[in-house]
């Protein structure tokens, strides 16, 4: 199978140096392997994603010297695909409605005897309570039941969950890494108001687009555990993973949109060339 990797930003702001490093890492790996580089726009959060940022992303990546396959998959154009996957899981009894808010879950962490782990697995409501909440029009999320997932897979498959790490996790994890989906609890896979959640959409698209290698930062290493569970439940192939360290600024803090890190557009406006930025990031050429 041809080496295929991707860069999948969310259009919630302008790209910064950290994004440039991650995109160049994936793009360079694809070029070195004679493979495919896929750009995907992950815009499933309608409250934060903006079309103008998508335009900016394409402009910034082109300025860096990257090229990619077209058309670019925009997740908001394919919500029906994700709804079908959610229905597959729901029909198999792997999901349950959860009407608890994020605040409810956070409050429960302090009350749970075993802390965050227990609170992250709230479990389904009683039939009467669920009926009452549905009748009231209350918002809910579809959560993946780890108990039902374990029953469905059986102990041998559950205990055999793993992934291949060709890079290195934040604690030096490499090689065959044993899966630990329980660490994330009963994750949300869809919401009544915003539709699909990240874990389901990303695993669906990686399978659909033939992604053989997922190259991304350490911040998403732990997400791999639950994503491998979803891939196994859905019969989707398991990519090979290469996690890389997160780029940090002179102050030692990693670049992040929420911290208003200086953007590629601002660097460009200040006279920095793409060649100079690539060299600074350790990529001497984009050709």
mmCIF file of C-alpha atoms in Angstrom:
data_model
loop_
_atom_site.group_PDB
_atom_site.id
_atom_site.type_symbol
_atom_site.label_atom_id
_atom_site.label_comp_id
_atom_site.label_asym_id
_atom_site.label_seq_id
_atom_site.Cartn_x
_atom_site.Cartn_y
_atom_site.Cartn_z
ATOM 1 C CA UNK A 1 0.000 0.000 0.000
ATOM 2 C CA UNK A 2 1.320 3.448 -0.884
ATOM 3 C CA UNK A 3 2.624 5.556 1.984
ATOM 4 C CA UNK A 4 -0.112 8.126 2.673
ATOM 5 C CA UNK A 5 -0.156 10.733 5.380
ATOM 6 C CA UNK A 6 -2.092 13.902 6.087
ATOM 7 C CA UNK A 7 -2.189 17.296 7.718
ATOM 8 C CA UNK A 8 -5.607 18.026 9.174
ATOM 9 C CA UNK A 9 -5.964 21.518 10.671
ATOM 10 C CA UNK A 10 -9.130 23.020 12.080
ATOM 11 C CA UNK A 11 -9.993 26.483 10.695
ATOM 12 C CA UNK A 12 -10.300 28.159 14.083
ATOM 13 C CA UNK A 13 -7.519 30.688 13.532
ATOM 14 C CA UNK A 14 -4.374 31.433 11.548
ATOM 15 C CA UNK A 15 -1.523 28.908 11.431
ATOM 16 C CA UNK A 16 1.594 29.446 13.560
ATOM 17 C CA UNK A 17 5.097 27.963 13.614
ATOM 18 C CA UNK A 18 3.910 24.834 15.402
ATOM 19 C CA UNK A 19 1.486 24.109 12.575
ATOM 20 C CA UNK A 20 4.216 24.772 10.017
ATOM 21 C CA UNK A 21 6.516 22.289 11.744
ATOM 22 C CA UNK A 22 3.849 19.575 11.846
ATOM 23 C CA UNK A 23 2.760 20.139 8.235
ATOM 24 C CA UNK A 24 6.341 20.113 6.975
ATOM 25 C CA UNK A 25 7.115 16.963 8.969
ATOM 26 C CA UNK A 26 4.234 15.079 7.337
ATOM 27 C CA UNK A 27 4.786 16.528 3.860
ATOM 28 C CA UNK A 28 8.512 15.755 3.919
ATOM 29 C CA UNK A 29 7.854 12.180 5.048
ATOM 30 C CA UNK A 30 5.433 11.657 2.174
ATOM 31 C CA UNK A 31 7.897 13.074 -0.352
ATOM 32 C CA UNK A 32 10.749 10.936 1.015
ATOM 33 C CA UNK A 33 8.606 7.794 0.697
ATOM 34 C CA UNK A 34 7.331 8.685 -2.772
ATOM 35 C CA UNK A 35 3.856 8.671 -1.293
ATOM 36 C CA UNK A 36 0.743 10.800 -0.945
ATOM 37 C CA UNK A 37 0.184 13.912 1.148
ATOM 38 C CA UNK A 38 -3.441 14.693 1.979
ATOM 39 C CA UNK A 39 -4.776 17.979 3.332
ATOM 40 C CA UNK A 40 -8.030 17.702 5.267
ATOM 41 C CA UNK A 41 -10.038 20.540 6.808
ATOM 42 C CA UNK A 42 -11.504 19.413 10.126
ATOM 43 C CA UNK A 43 -14.295 21.934 10.589
ATOM 44 C CA UNK A 44 -16.932 19.987 12.506
ATOM 45 C CA UNK A 45 -17.178 22.589 15.290
ATOM 46 C CA UNK A 46 -19.536 25.258 13.885
ATOM 47 C CA UNK A 47 -19.063 27.516 16.904
ATOM 48 C CA UNK A 48 -15.322 27.995 16.346
ATOM 49 C CA UNK A 49 -14.544 27.223 12.693
ATOM 50 C CA UNK A 50 -14.656 30.003 10.093
ATOM 51 C CA UNK A 51 -14.497 29.760 6.269
ATOM 52 C CA UNK A 52 -12.067 32.674 6.116
ATOM 53 C CA UNK A 53 -9.574 30.729 8.215
ATOM 54 C CA UNK A 54 -9.744 27.849 5.733
ATOM 55 C CA UNK A 55 -8.721 30.253 2.984
ATOM 56 C CA UNK A 56 -5.876 31.489 5.192
ATOM 57 C CA UNK A 57 -4.692 27.904 5.835
ATOM 58 C CA UNK A 58 -4.428 27.159 2.114
ATOM 59 C CA UNK A 59 -2.552 30.414 1.578
ATOM 60 C CA UNK A 60 -0.104 29.748 4.419
ATOM 61 C CA UNK A 61 0.654 26.174 3.317
ATOM 62 C CA UNK A 62 1.178 27.238 -0.298
ATOM 63 C CA UNK A 63 3.544 29.963 0.918
ATOM 64 C CA UNK A 64 5.530 27.303 2.781
ATOM 65 C CA UNK A 65 5.963 25.471 -0.530
ATOM 66 C CA UNK A 66 3.682 22.528 0.187
ATOM 67 C CA UNK A 67 1.449 20.828 -2.360
ATOM 68 C CA UNK A 68 -1.395 18.378 -1.787
ATOM 69 C CA UNK A 69 -4.054 16.329 -3.490
ATOM 70 C CA UNK A 70 -7.298 17.938 -4.573
ATOM 71 C CA UNK A 71 -10.123 18.207 -3.886
ATOM 72 C CA UNK A 72 -9.492 18.868 -0.219
ATOM 73 C CA UNK A 73 -11.930 17.037 2.037
ATOM 74 C CA UNK A 74 -13.899 19.442 4.196
ATOM 75 C CA UNK A 75 -15.532 17.508 7.020
ATOM 76 C CA UNK A 76 -18.593 19.763 7.267
ATOM 77 C CA UNK A 77 -19.531 18.653 3.739
ATOM 78 C CA UNK A 78 -19.783 15.021 4.807
ATOM 79 C CA UNK A 79 -21.804 14.998 8.020
ATOM 80 C CA UNK A 80 -24.035 12.277 6.585
ATOM 81 C CA UNK A 81 -21.049 9.919 6.407
ATOM 82 C CA UNK A 82 -20.377 10.365 10.099
ATOM 83 C CA UNK A 83 -24.063 10.044 10.974
ATOM 84 C CA UNK A 84 -24.090 6.631 9.257
ATOM 85 C CA UNK A 85 -21.100 5.500 11.318
ATOM 86 C CA UNK A 86 -22.765 6.727 14.507
ATOM 87 C CA UNK A 87 -25.936 4.831 13.599
ATOM 88 C CA UNK A 88 -23.861 1.680 13.021
ATOM 89 C CA UNK A 89 -22.435 1.914 16.534
ATOM 90 C CA UNK A 90 -25.782 2.877 18.070
ATOM 91 C CA UNK A 91 -27.605 -0.021 16.422
ATOM 92 C CA UNK A 92 -25.040 -2.408 17.885
ATOM 93 C CA UNK A 93 -25.672 -1.104 21.378
ATOM 94 C CA UNK A 94 -22.247 0.488 21.703
ATOM 95 C CA UNK A 95 -23.483 4.031 22.419
ATOM 96 C CA UNK A 96 -25.677 5.565 25.081
ATOM 97 C CA UNK A 97 -27.305 8.971 25.442
ATOM 98 C CA UNK A 98 -25.706 11.177 28.066
ATOM 99 C CA UNK A 99 -27.503 14.348 29.120
ATOM 100 C CA UNK A 100 -24.801 15.407 31.573
ATOM 101 C CA UNK A 101 -23.064 18.675 30.709
ATOM 102 C CA UNK A 102 -19.316 19.265 30.825
ATOM 103 C CA UNK A 103 -19.903 21.115 34.090
ATOM 104 C CA UNK A 104 -21.762 18.098 35.503
ATOM 105 C CA UNK A 105 -18.842 15.829 34.624
ATOM 106 C CA UNK A 106 -16.290 18.219 36.141
ATOM 107 C CA UNK A 107 -18.330 18.491 39.334
ATOM 108 C CA UNK A 108 -18.615 14.709 39.494
ATOM 109 C CA UNK A 109 -14.848 14.300 39.402
ATOM 110 C CA UNK A 110 -14.547 15.657 42.915
ATOM 111 C CA UNK A 111 -17.346 13.443 44.190
ATOM 112 C CA UNK A 112 -16.318 10.179 42.516
ATOM 113 C CA UNK A 113 -14.462 7.786 44.870
ATOM 114 C CA UNK A 114 -11.876 7.082 42.192
ATOM 115 C CA UNK A 115 -11.720 10.587 40.732
ATOM 116 C CA UNK A 116 -11.628 11.517 37.075
ATOM 117 C CA UNK A 117 -11.529 7.954 35.746
ATOM 118 C CA UNK A 118 -14.873 7.077 37.318
ATOM 119 C CA UNK A 119 -16.516 10.410 36.462
ATOM 120 C CA UNK A 120 -15.498 10.031 32.803
ATOM 121 C CA UNK A 121 -17.646 6.894 32.612
ATOM 122 C CA UNK A 122 -21.019 8.253 33.748
ATOM 123 C CA UNK A 123 -23.055 5.403 32.264
ATOM 124 C CA UNK A 124 -26.559 5.566 30.796
ATOM 125 C CA UNK A 125 -29.512 7.171 32.525
ATOM 126 C CA UNK A 126 -32.411 5.071 33.734
ATOM 127 C CA UNK A 127 -35.110 4.421 31.125
ATOM 128 C CA UNK A 128 -37.584 6.718 32.910
ATOM 129 C CA UNK A 129 -35.056 9.506 33.350
ATOM 130 C CA UNK A 130 -33.965 9.286 29.704
ATOM 131 C CA UNK A 131 -37.580 9.378 28.492
ATOM 132 C CA UNK A 132 -38.260 12.460 30.618
ATOM 133 C CA UNK A 133 -35.147 14.247 29.377
ATOM 134 C CA UNK A 134 -35.913 13.418 25.737
ATOM 135 C CA UNK A 135 -39.467 14.704 26.123
ATOM 136 C CA UNK A 136 -38.123 17.948 27.593
ATOM 137 C CA UNK A 137 -35.878 18.507 24.564
ATOM 138 C CA UNK A 138 -32.699 18.452 26.625
ATOM 139 C CA UNK A 139 -29.412 18.301 24.702
ATOM 140 C CA UNK A 140 -27.450 15.092 24.865
ATOM 141 C CA UNK A 141 -24.277 13.440 23.621
ATOM 142 C CA UNK A 142 -23.735 9.931 22.323
ATOM 143 C CA UNK A 143 -21.014 8.303 24.428
ATOM 144 C CA UNK A 144 -19.111 5.145 23.543
ATOM 145 C CA UNK A 145 -19.673 2.538 26.251
ATOM 146 C CA UNK A 146 -16.374 0.898 27.145
ATOM 147 C CA UNK A 147 -18.229 -1.905 28.883
ATOM 148 C CA UNK A 148 -20.208 -2.737 25.751
ATOM 149 C CA UNK A 149 -17.132 -2.344 23.557
ATOM 150 C CA UNK A 150 -15.272 -4.852 25.688
ATOM 151 C CA UNK A 151 -18.161 -7.292 25.559
ATOM 152 C CA UNK A 152 -18.452 -6.901 21.784
ATOM 153 C CA UNK A 153 -14.768 -7.462 21.085
ATOM 154 C CA UNK A 154 -14.213 -10.186 23.660
ATOM 155 C CA UNK A 155 -11.302 -10.387 26.064
ATOM 156 C CA UNK A 156 -8.618 -11.576 23.587
ATOM 157 C CA UNK A 157 -9.270 -8.713 21.132
ATOM 158 C CA UNK A 158 -9.729 -6.170 23.930
ATOM 159 C CA UNK A 159 -6.472 -7.142 25.606
ATOM 160 C CA UNK A 160 -4.730 -7.237 22.225
ATOM 161 C CA UNK A 161 -5.484 -3.618 21.326
ATOM 162 C CA UNK A 162 -2.242 -1.898 20.345
ATOM 163 C CA UNK A 163 -0.641 0.417 17.810
ATOM 164 C CA UNK A 164 2.750 0.783 16.177
ATOM 165 C CA UNK A 165 4.615 3.953 17.132
ATOM 166 C CA UNK A 166 7.471 4.783 14.770
ATOM 167 C CA UNK A 167 8.143 8.106 16.432
ATOM 168 C CA UNK A 168 8.070 8.588 20.160
ATOM 169 C CA UNK A 169 5.354 9.371 22.649
ATOM 170 C CA UNK A 170 5.709 12.075 25.304
ATOM 171 C CA UNK A 171 7.143 9.537 27.753
ATOM 172 C CA UNK A 172 9.399 7.781 25.259
ATOM 173 C CA UNK A 173 6.800 5.248 24.065
ATOM 174 C CA UNK A 174 7.890 3.594 20.836
ATOM 175 C CA UNK A 175 7.457 0.334 18.939
ATOM 176 C CA UNK A 176 4.332 -1.685 19.710
ATOM 177 C CA UNK A 177 2.338 0.252 22.311
ATOM 178 C CA UNK A 178 -0.360 -1.538 24.297
ATOM 179 C CA UNK A 179 -3.738 0.123 23.915
ATOM 180 C CA UNK A 180 -5.415 1.654 26.957
ATOM 181 C CA UNK A 181 -8.821 2.993 25.832
ATOM 182 C CA UNK A 182 -10.082 3.075 29.418
ATOM 183 C CA UNK A 183 -7.851 6.045 30.179
ATOM 184 C CA UNK A 184 -10.189 8.391 28.264
ATOM 185 C CA UNK A 185 -13.400 6.976 29.699
ATOM 186 C CA UNK A 186 -16.652 6.795 27.733
ATOM 187 C CA UNK A 187 -15.737 9.378 25.124
ATOM 188 C CA UNK A 188 -18.298 11.515 23.314
ATOM 189 C CA UNK A 189 -18.641 10.530 19.650
ATOM 190 C CA UNK A 190 -21.536 12.795 18.684
ATOM 191 C CA UNK A 191 -23.720 15.559 20.074
ATOM 192 C CA UNK A 192 -27.328 16.391 19.406
ATOM 193 C CA UNK A 193 -26.511 20.009 18.571
ATOM 194 C CA UNK A 194 -23.129 19.843 16.791
ATOM 195 C CA UNK A 195 -23.177 16.331 15.334
ATOM 196 C CA UNK A 196 -20.036 14.227 15.150
ATOM 197 C CA UNK A 197 -17.106 14.602 17.558
ATOM 198 C CA UNK A 198 -13.403 14.500 16.747
ATOM 199 C CA UNK A 199 -12.536 10.863 17.513
ATOM 200 C CA UNK A 200 -15.181 9.435 15.188
ATOM 201 C CA UNK A 201 -14.637 11.900 12.340
ATOM 202 C CA UNK A 202 -10.853 11.528 12.272
ATOM 203 C CA UNK A 203 -10.848 7.722 12.324
ATOM 204 C CA UNK A 204 -13.564 7.603 9.658
ATOM 205 C CA UNK A 205 -11.624 9.898 7.337
ATOM 206 C CA UNK A 206 -8.273 8.220 7.919
ATOM 207 C CA UNK A 207 -9.859 4.954 6.791
ATOM 208 C CA UNK A 208 -11.711 6.534 3.879
ATOM 209 C CA UNK A 209 -8.651 8.358 2.575
ATOM 210 C CA UNK A 210 -6.292 5.424 2.929
ATOM 211 C CA UNK A 211 -4.044 7.040 5.521
ATOM 212 C CA UNK A 212 -1.228 4.598 6.269
ATOM 213 C CA UNK A 213 0.808 6.874 8.543
ATOM 214 C CA UNK A 214 -0.586 9.374 11.037
ATOM 215 C CA UNK A 215 2.106 11.972 11.724
ATOM 216 C CA UNK A 216 1.172 14.445 14.444
ATOM 217 C CA UNK A 217 2.263 16.041 17.713
ATOM 218 C CA UNK A 218 2.636 14.617 21.200
ATOM 219 C CA UNK A 219 -0.562 16.369 22.283
ATOM 220 C CA UNK A 220 -2.583 13.776 20.375
ATOM 221 C CA UNK A 221 -0.646 10.695 21.492
ATOM 222 C CA UNK A 222 -3.177 9.706 24.170
ATOM 223 C CA UNK A 223 -6.020 10.063 21.659
ATOM 224 C CA UNK A 224 -4.523 7.138 19.746
ATOM 225 C CA UNK A 225 -5.750 4.664 22.354
ATOM 226 C CA UNK A 226 -9.451 5.377 21.918
ATOM 227 C CA UNK A 227 -9.037 5.860 18.169
ATOM 228 C CA UNK A 228 -7.582 2.370 17.874
ATOM 229 C CA UNK A 229 -10.638 1.063 19.724
ATOM 230 C CA UNK A 230 -12.987 2.816 17.291
ATOM 231 C CA UNK A 231 -11.029 1.487 14.302
ATOM 232 C CA UNK A 232 -11.284 -2.036 15.674
ATOM 233 C CA UNK A 233 -15.015 -1.778 16.388
ATOM 234 C CA UNK A 234 -15.676 -0.445 12.879
ATOM 235 C CA UNK A 235 -13.322 -2.812 11.063
ATOM 236 C CA UNK A 236 -11.203 0.083 9.816
ATOM 237 C CA UNK A 237 -7.467 -0.414 9.159
ATOM 238 C CA UNK A 238 -4.895 0.639 11.722
ATOM 239 C CA UNK A 239 -2.425 3.264 10.511
ATOM 240 C CA UNK A 240 1.138 3.399 11.732
ATOM 241 C CA UNK A 241 1.726 6.363 14.048
ATOM 242 C CA UNK A 242 4.598 8.834 14.236
ATOM 243 C CA UNK A 243 4.224 11.363 17.016
ATOM 244 C CA UNK A 244 6.687 14.213 17.232
ATOM 245 C CA UNK A 245 7.568 16.763 19.934
ATOM 246 C CA UNK A 246 5.643 20.022 19.986
ATOM 247 C CA UNK A 247 7.478 23.108 18.834
ATOM 248 C CA UNK A 248 8.091 25.613 21.608
ATOM 249 C CA UNK A 249 8.935 29.295 21.533
ATOM 250 C CA UNK A 250 11.856 31.088 23.204
ATOM 251 C CA UNK A 251 9.880 31.144 26.467
ATOM 252 C CA UNK A 252 9.649 27.347 26.470
ATOM 253 C CA UNK A 253 5.886 27.334 25.946
ATOM 254 C CA UNK A 254 4.500 25.451 22.980
ATOM 255 C CA UNK A 255 2.929 27.436 20.196
ATOM 256 C CA UNK A 256 -0.865 27.503 20.509
ATOM 257 C CA UNK A 257 -3.745 29.462 19.026
ATOM 258 C CA UNK A 258 -5.248 30.122 22.441
ATOM 259 C CA UNK A 259 -2.048 31.869 23.508
ATOM 260 C CA UNK A 260 -2.187 34.086 20.423
ATOM 261 C CA UNK A 261 1.132 32.766 19.151
ATOM 262 C CA UNK A 262 2.577 34.816 16.320
ATOM 263 C CA UNK A 263 1.059 33.625 13.051
ATOM 264 C CA UNK A 264 2.669 32.731 9.739
ATOM 265 C CA UNK A 265 0.846 35.683 8.200
ATOM 266 C CA UNK A 266 2.436 38.044 10.734
ATOM 267 C CA UNK A 267 5.864 36.526 10.129
ATOM 268 C CA UNK A 268 5.384 36.901 6.390
ATOM 269 C CA UNK A 269 4.258 40.510 6.774
ATOM 270 C CA UNK A 270 7.371 41.150 8.838
ATOM 271 C CA UNK A 271 9.599 40.079 5.962
ATOM 272 C CA UNK A 272 10.380 36.464 6.883
ATOM 273 C CA UNK A 273 10.719 34.271 3.815
ATOM 274 C CA UNK A 274 9.394 30.737 3.546
ATOM 275 C CA UNK A 275 12.930 29.507 2.876
ATOM 276 C CA UNK A 276 14.191 31.098 6.084
ATOM 277 C CA UNK A 277 11.342 29.631 8.135
ATOM 278 C CA UNK A 278 11.848 26.155 6.711
ATOM 279 C CA UNK A 279 15.551 26.373 7.549
ATOM 280 C CA UNK A 280 14.765 27.545 11.082
ATOM 281 C CA UNK A 281 12.436 24.572 11.535
ATOM 282 C CA UNK A 282 15.006 22.124 10.193
ATOM 283 C CA UNK A 283 13.692 21.726 6.649
ATOM 284 C CA UNK A 284 16.252 23.082 4.221
ATOM 285 C CA UNK A 285 14.132 22.758 1.092
ATOM 286 C CA UNK A 286 10.543 22.240 0.051
ATOM 287 C CA UNK A 287 11.459 21.005 -3.384
#
